[in-house]
Tab-separated table of C-alpha atoms and ligand atoms in Angstrom:
chain	number	residue	atom	x	y	z
A	1	MET	CA	11.637	-6.214	19.936
A	2	ARG	CA	11.568	-6.700	16.153
A	3	LYS	CA	10.930	-3.532	14.149
A	4	PRO	CA	7.607	-3.816	12.317
A	5	PHE	CA	7.688	-3.975	8.531
A	6	ILE	CA	4.665	-3.180	6.371
A	7	ALA	CA	4.922	-3.636	2.617
A	8	GLY	CA	2.481	-2.972	-0.205
A	9	ASN	CA	2.326	-5.545	-2.988
A	10	TRP	CA	0.752	-3.655	-5.869
A	11	LYS	CA	0.519	-6.794	-8.025
A	12	MET	CA	-0.384	-5.938	-11.666
A	13	HIS	CA	-1.754	-2.466	-10.954
A	14	LYS	CA	-0.748	1.137	-11.771
A	15	THR	CA	0.693	2.741	-14.876
A	16	ILE	CA	3.941	4.721	-14.492
A	17	GLU	CA	2.014	7.944	-13.999
A	18	GLU	CA	-0.350	6.431	-11.442
A	19	ALA	CA	2.542	4.785	-9.601
A	20	VAL	CA	4.433	8.061	-9.256
A	21	SER	CA	1.374	9.892	-8.021
A	22	LEU	CA	0.667	7.148	-5.438
A	23	VAL	CA	4.192	7.254	-3.977
A	24	ARG	CA	4.213	11.053	-3.929
A	25	ALA	CA	1.069	10.917	-1.797
A	26	LEU	CA	2.551	8.197	0.424
A	27	LYS	CA	5.725	10.212	0.963
A	28	LYS	CA	3.630	13.076	2.332
A	29	GLU	CA	1.309	10.949	4.454
A	30	LEU	CA	4.108	8.867	5.971
A	31	ALA	CA	6.725	11.624	6.337
A	32	ASN	CA	6.527	11.690	10.133
A	33	VAL	CA	6.164	7.975	10.793
A	34	GLU	CA	9.097	6.474	12.672
A	35	GLY	CA	9.695	3.032	14.113
A	36	CYS	CA	8.275	1.049	11.215
A	37	ASP	CA	9.918	-0.096	7.995
A	38	VAL	CA	7.659	0.589	5.021
A	39	ALA	CA	8.104	-0.547	1.422
A	40	VAL	CA	6.156	-0.565	-1.826
A	41	CYS	CA	6.485	-3.324	-4.431
A	42	PRO	CA	5.221	-2.014	-7.785
A	43	PRO	CA	5.423	-3.783	-11.163
A	44	PHE	CA	8.882	-3.982	-12.778
A	45	VAL	CA	8.268	-1.323	-15.425
A	46	THR	CA	7.444	1.333	-12.859
A	47	LEU	CA	10.438	0.662	-10.562
A	48	PRO	CA	12.816	3.321	-11.997
A	49	ALA	CA	10.183	6.078	-11.868
A	50	VAL	CA	9.085	5.069	-8.380
A	51	ARG	CA	12.736	4.942	-7.199
A	52	GLU	CA	13.173	8.511	-8.394
A	53	ALA	CA	9.909	9.679	-6.840
A	54	LEU	CA	10.906	8.111	-3.500
A	55	GLU	CA	14.146	10.070	-3.236
A	56	GLY	CA	14.428	11.791	0.124
A	57	SER	CA	12.017	9.382	1.794
A	58	ASP	CA	12.551	6.338	4.035
A	59	ILE	CA	10.050	4.224	2.081
A	60	GLY	CA	11.798	1.157	0.685
A	61	LEU	CA	11.299	-0.344	-2.739
A	62	GLY	CA	10.770	-3.959	-3.712
A	63	ALA	CA	10.178	-6.010	-6.846
A	64	GLN	CA	7.469	-8.659	-6.997
A	65	ASN	CA	9.568	-11.414	-8.555
A	66	VAL	CA	13.036	-12.172	-9.899
A	67	HIS	CA	14.745	-14.855	-11.981
A	68	TRP	CA	17.762	-16.666	-10.527
A	69	GLU	CA	20.177	-16.227	-13.473
A	70	ASP	CA	22.055	-12.962	-14.059
A	71	GLU	CA	21.316	-13.057	-17.791
A	72	GLY	CA	20.378	-15.427	-20.560
A	73	ALA	CA	17.712	-16.604	-22.964
A	74	PHE	CA	14.759	-16.308	-20.573
A	75	THR	CA	12.137	-14.320	-22.476
A	76	GLY	CA	10.027	-12.114	-20.259
A	77	GLU	CA	12.140	-12.558	-17.115
A	78	VAL	CA	14.032	-9.991	-15.009
A	79	SER	CA	17.364	-10.892	-13.408
A	80	PRO	CA	18.643	-10.074	-9.916
A	81	LEU	CA	21.553	-8.193	-11.468
A	82	MET	CA	19.074	-5.844	-13.170
A	83	LEU	CA	17.471	-5.048	-9.817
A	84	VAL	CA	20.718	-4.098	-8.068
A	85	GLY	CA	20.669	-0.386	-7.229
A	86	LEU	CA	16.980	-0.215	-8.046
A	87	CYS	CA	15.379	-2.259	-5.259
A	88	ASP	CA	15.979	-3.056	-1.622
A	89	TYR	CA	13.590	-6.008	-1.421
A	90	VAL	CA	12.132	-8.681	-3.656
A	91	ILE	CA	8.995	-10.742	-3.062
A	92	ILE	CA	9.682	-14.413	-3.775
A	93	GLY	CA	7.220	-17.285	-3.936
A	94	HIS	CA	3.967	-15.353	-3.739
A	95	SER	CA	1.050	-17.791	-3.952
A	96	GLU	CA	0.024	-16.219	-7.273
A	97	ARG	CA	3.483	-17.051	-8.666
A	98	ARG	CA	3.259	-20.558	-7.248
A	99	ASN	CA	-0.327	-21.297	-8.292
A	100	VAL	CA	-0.926	-19.248	-11.446
A	101	PHE	CA	2.592	-19.435	-12.911
A	102	GLY	CA	3.657	-22.844	-11.625
A	103	GLU	CA	6.666	-21.825	-9.538
A	104	THR	CA	8.085	-24.739	-7.590
A	105	ASP	CA	9.787	-24.869	-4.185
A	106	GLU	CA	13.043	-25.566	-6.032
A	107	TRP	CA	12.767	-22.406	-8.156
A	108	ILE	CA	11.876	-20.379	-5.110
A	109	ASN	CA	14.994	-21.625	-3.329
A	110	LYS	CA	17.134	-20.691	-6.353
A	111	LYS	CA	15.585	-17.214	-6.361
A	112	VAL	CA	16.324	-16.774	-2.648
A	113	HIS	CA	19.989	-17.687	-3.239
A	114	ALA	CA	20.207	-15.346	-6.243
A	115	ALA	CA	18.561	-12.413	-4.440
A	116	LEU	CA	20.835	-12.720	-1.405
A	117	ALA	CA	23.923	-13.032	-3.621
A	118	HIS	CA	22.992	-9.606	-5.036
A	119	SER	CA	22.170	-8.047	-1.649
A	120	LEU	CA	18.445	-7.934	-2.388
A	121	LYS	CA	16.424	-8.732	0.738
A	122	PRO	CA	13.862	-11.467	0.059
A	123	ILE	CA	10.290	-11.382	1.305
A	124	ILE	CA	9.431	-15.076	1.058
A	125	CYS	CA	5.727	-15.942	0.918
A	126	VAL	CA	4.274	-19.169	2.275
A	127	GLY	CA	0.731	-20.278	3.008
A	128	GLU	CA	-1.721	-23.108	2.680
A	129	SER	CA	-4.954	-23.538	0.713
A	130	LEU	CA	-8.374	-23.798	2.320
A	131	GLU	CA	-8.465	-27.550	1.621
A	132	GLN	CA	-5.093	-28.066	3.287
A	133	ASN	CA	-6.176	-25.987	6.247
A	134	ARG	CA	-9.405	-27.953	6.665
A	135	ALA	CA	-7.534	-31.233	6.357
A	136	GLY	CA	-5.227	-30.187	9.225
A	137	GLU	CA	-2.210	-30.065	6.915
A	138	THR	CA	-1.247	-26.441	7.540
A	139	GLU	CA	1.741	-27.043	9.785
A	140	PRO	CA	3.525	-29.733	7.742
A	141	PHE	CA	2.750	-27.956	4.456
A	142	VAL	CA	3.838	-24.464	5.477
A	143	GLY	CA	6.792	-25.894	7.419
A	144	GLY	CA	7.805	-27.759	4.249
A	145	GLN	CA	7.608	-24.575	2.184
A	146	VAL	CA	9.868	-22.812	4.698
A	147	ARG	CA	12.418	-25.666	4.726
A	148	ALA	CA	12.508	-25.816	0.934
A	149	ALA	CA	12.955	-22.049	0.552
A	150	PHE	CA	15.922	-22.013	2.963
A	151	GLU	CA	17.787	-25.041	1.558
A	152	GLY	CA	21.507	-24.145	1.611
A	153	ILE	CA	20.919	-20.677	3.128
A	154	THR	CA	23.216	-19.812	6.041
A	155	ALA	CA	22.026	-18.369	9.359
A	156	ALA	CA	23.701	-15.039	8.544
A	157	GLN	CA	21.785	-14.896	5.248
A	158	ALA	CA	18.524	-16.017	6.855
A	159	LYS	CA	18.593	-12.971	9.128
A	160	LEU	CA	18.192	-10.763	6.038
A	161	VAL	CA	14.962	-12.487	5.034
A	162	THR	CA	11.409	-11.399	5.862
A	163	MET	CA	8.727	-14.080	5.814
A	164	ALA	CA	5.132	-13.438	4.760
A	165	TYR	CA	2.451	-15.885	5.824
A	166	GLU	CA	-0.550	-15.572	3.504
A	167	GLN	CA	-3.408	-18.028	3.658
A	168	ILE	CA	-4.407	-18.456	0.023
A	169	TRP	CA	-8.135	-18.088	0.575
A	170	ALA	CA	-7.652	-14.852	2.510
A	171	ILE	CA	-5.987	-13.129	-0.468
A	172	GLY	CA	-8.206	-10.593	-2.211
A	173	THR	CA	-11.364	-12.110	-0.752
A	174	GLY	CA	-12.014	-10.038	2.356
A	175	LEU	CA	-11.786	-13.258	4.396
A	176	ALA	CA	-8.822	-12.541	6.657
A	177	ALA	CA	-7.772	-15.087	9.286
A	178	THR	CA	-8.278	-14.131	12.913
A	179	GLY	CA	-5.261	-12.561	14.569
A	180	GLU	CA	-5.013	-15.478	17.021
A	181	ASP	CA	-5.093	-18.123	14.274
A	182	ALA	CA	-2.464	-16.359	12.205
A	183	ASN	CA	-0.321	-15.843	15.306
A	184	GLU	CA	-0.469	-19.518	16.215
A	185	ILE	CA	0.390	-20.776	12.726
A	186	ILE	CA	3.219	-18.267	12.319
A	187	GLY	CA	4.609	-19.281	15.734
A	188	SER	CA	4.558	-22.980	14.963
A	189	ALA	CA	4.880	-23.459	11.195
A	190	VAL	CA	6.956	-20.401	10.232
A	191	ARG	CA	9.062	-19.285	13.197
A	192	GLY	CA	9.039	-22.792	14.665
A	193	THR	CA	10.530	-24.202	11.458
A	194	LEU	CA	13.086	-21.383	11.286
A	195	ALA	CA	14.057	-22.205	14.886
A	196	ASP	CA	14.543	-25.870	13.906
A	197	LEU	CA	16.758	-24.795	11.019
A	198	TYR	CA	18.781	-21.996	12.610
A	199	GLY	CA	18.113	-22.051	16.351
A	200	ASP	CA	15.810	-19.901	18.411
A	201	ASP	CA	18.147	-16.892	18.555
A	202	VAL	CA	18.141	-16.494	14.777
A	203	ALA	CA	14.423	-17.241	14.430
A	204	GLN	CA	13.628	-14.581	17.025
A	205	THR	CA	15.405	-11.902	14.982
A	206	MET	CA	13.499	-12.690	11.770
A	207	ARG	CA	10.383	-10.733	10.845
A	208	VAL	CA	7.184	-12.452	9.796
A	209	GLN	CA	4.396	-10.525	8.083
A	210	TYR	CA	0.764	-11.560	7.809
A	211	GLY	CA	-0.928	-11.104	4.439
A	212	GLY	CA	-4.462	-11.589	3.155
A	213	SER	CA	-7.175	-8.928	3.131
A	214	VAL	CA	-5.328	-6.623	5.541
A	215	LYS	CA	-7.248	-3.324	5.767
A	216	PRO	CA	-7.208	-0.233	8.001
A	217	GLN	CA	-10.108	-1.842	9.920
A	218	ASN	CA	-8.327	-5.098	10.819
A	219	VAL	CA	-4.598	-4.317	10.824
A	220	ALA	CA	-4.496	-3.787	14.602
A	221	GLU	CA	-5.840	-7.298	15.173
A	222	PHE	CA	-2.758	-8.722	13.426
A	223	LEU	CA	-0.030	-6.308	14.487
A	224	SER	CA	-0.991	-6.668	18.158
A	225	GLN	CA	-0.035	-10.369	18.042
A	226	PRO	CA	3.394	-11.283	19.419
A	227	GLU	CA	4.460	-13.430	16.445
A	228	ILE	CA	3.290	-10.980	13.746
A	229	ASP	CA	5.794	-8.273	12.862
A	230	GLY	CA	4.060	-6.614	9.965
A	231	ALA	CA	1.822	-7.009	6.975
A	232	LEU	CA	2.057	-7.664	3.256
A	233	VAL	CA	-0.843	-5.678	1.869
A	234	GLY	CA	-2.369	-6.166	-1.571
A	235	GLY	CA	-5.549	-4.309	-2.544
A	236	ALA	CA	-5.458	-1.785	0.296
A	237	SER	CA	-1.923	-0.690	-0.661
A	238	LEU	CA	-3.222	0.839	-3.913
A	239	LYS	CA	-4.739	3.886	-2.213
A	240	ALA	CA	-2.469	6.262	-0.300
A	241	PRO	CA	-4.952	7.067	2.505
A	242	ASP	CA	-5.683	3.353	3.151
A	243	PHE	CA	-2.058	2.232	3.091
A	244	SER	CA	-0.967	5.154	5.299
A	245	GLU	CA	-3.711	4.343	7.774
A	246	ILE	CA	-2.628	0.694	7.809
A	247	VAL	CA	0.949	1.728	8.596
A	248	LYS	CA	-0.078	4.142	11.357
A	249	LYS	CA	-2.651	1.859	12.987
A	250	GLY	CA	-0.425	-1.197	12.615
A	251	LEU	CA	2.525	0.545	14.225
A	252	ALA	CA	0.368	1.831	17.105
A	253	ALA	CA	-1.032	-1.670	17.757
A	254	HIS	CA	2.451	-3.179	17.641
A	255	LEU	CA	3.851	-0.665	20.126
A	256	LYS	CA	0.996	-1.293	22.581
A	257	GLN	CA	2.017	-4.944	23.080
B	301	13P	P1	-4.930	-8.621	-0.498
B	301	13P	O1	-4.448	-7.699	0.601
B	301	13P	O2	-5.486	-7.925	-1.685
B	301	13P	O3	-5.791	-9.705	0.058
B	301	13P	O4	-3.587	-9.347	-1.048
B	301	13P	C1	-2.726	-9.953	-0.163
B	301	13P	C2	-1.494	-10.345	-0.862
B	301	13P	O5	-1.485	-11.273	-1.660
B	301	13P	C3	-0.281	-9.558	-0.614
B	301	13P	O6	0.844	-10.160	-1.171
């Protein structure tokens, strides 16, 4: 059985002070939770303070983006080398990076290579738009995103990657997919593509999160599905009681399977 993994993507929220107070609360609320990997992904500028505040806790830390070069004339970017020793994980290819900031499949692949070369564990996001879903293009589109992200990545490296399937119209809208729909798409387009690339044994070891309007009220619907190993939580990860409840309810639903 794959160990569940629930991560909070804070996006562009929280000052340093607010970030520290949120993780202090999470440390307390999640102190006795075992059997689930948990991570928070705050904005870059708060990472050092959050790292310090997390000392003595099992909560992991992730960045929300990374450049692929170690250094250079790339104004406004943060390199993988700068994240070494600071983060365990890095989110790559979030739909907001793809759609608002124009990140391409090729860039995302370069970022995956760079992260793995620096022992940062990627959380690679994929997902289709509402139009693509309605046009029946979900499987080829999401499958294509997975193939492109893993170009040149070995099976041993792939095992270090977590996938996050986030339907674009479910993000921040309250319109989550049904557990069954998400399970089916993850099984075919995400894990199915990974099995084509690396074989079933490798694909079965890799964790796939669902993301998009995950809340304490609906997390069990997703984590009780056989193909869904966790959640990537946006809005509901910004409040300690909500995120803690998501972790506890999600873990309980996963264990009941
Ligand atoms: P919401 O949970 O706010 O819908 O965001 C999901 C997401 O984009 C996580 O990466």
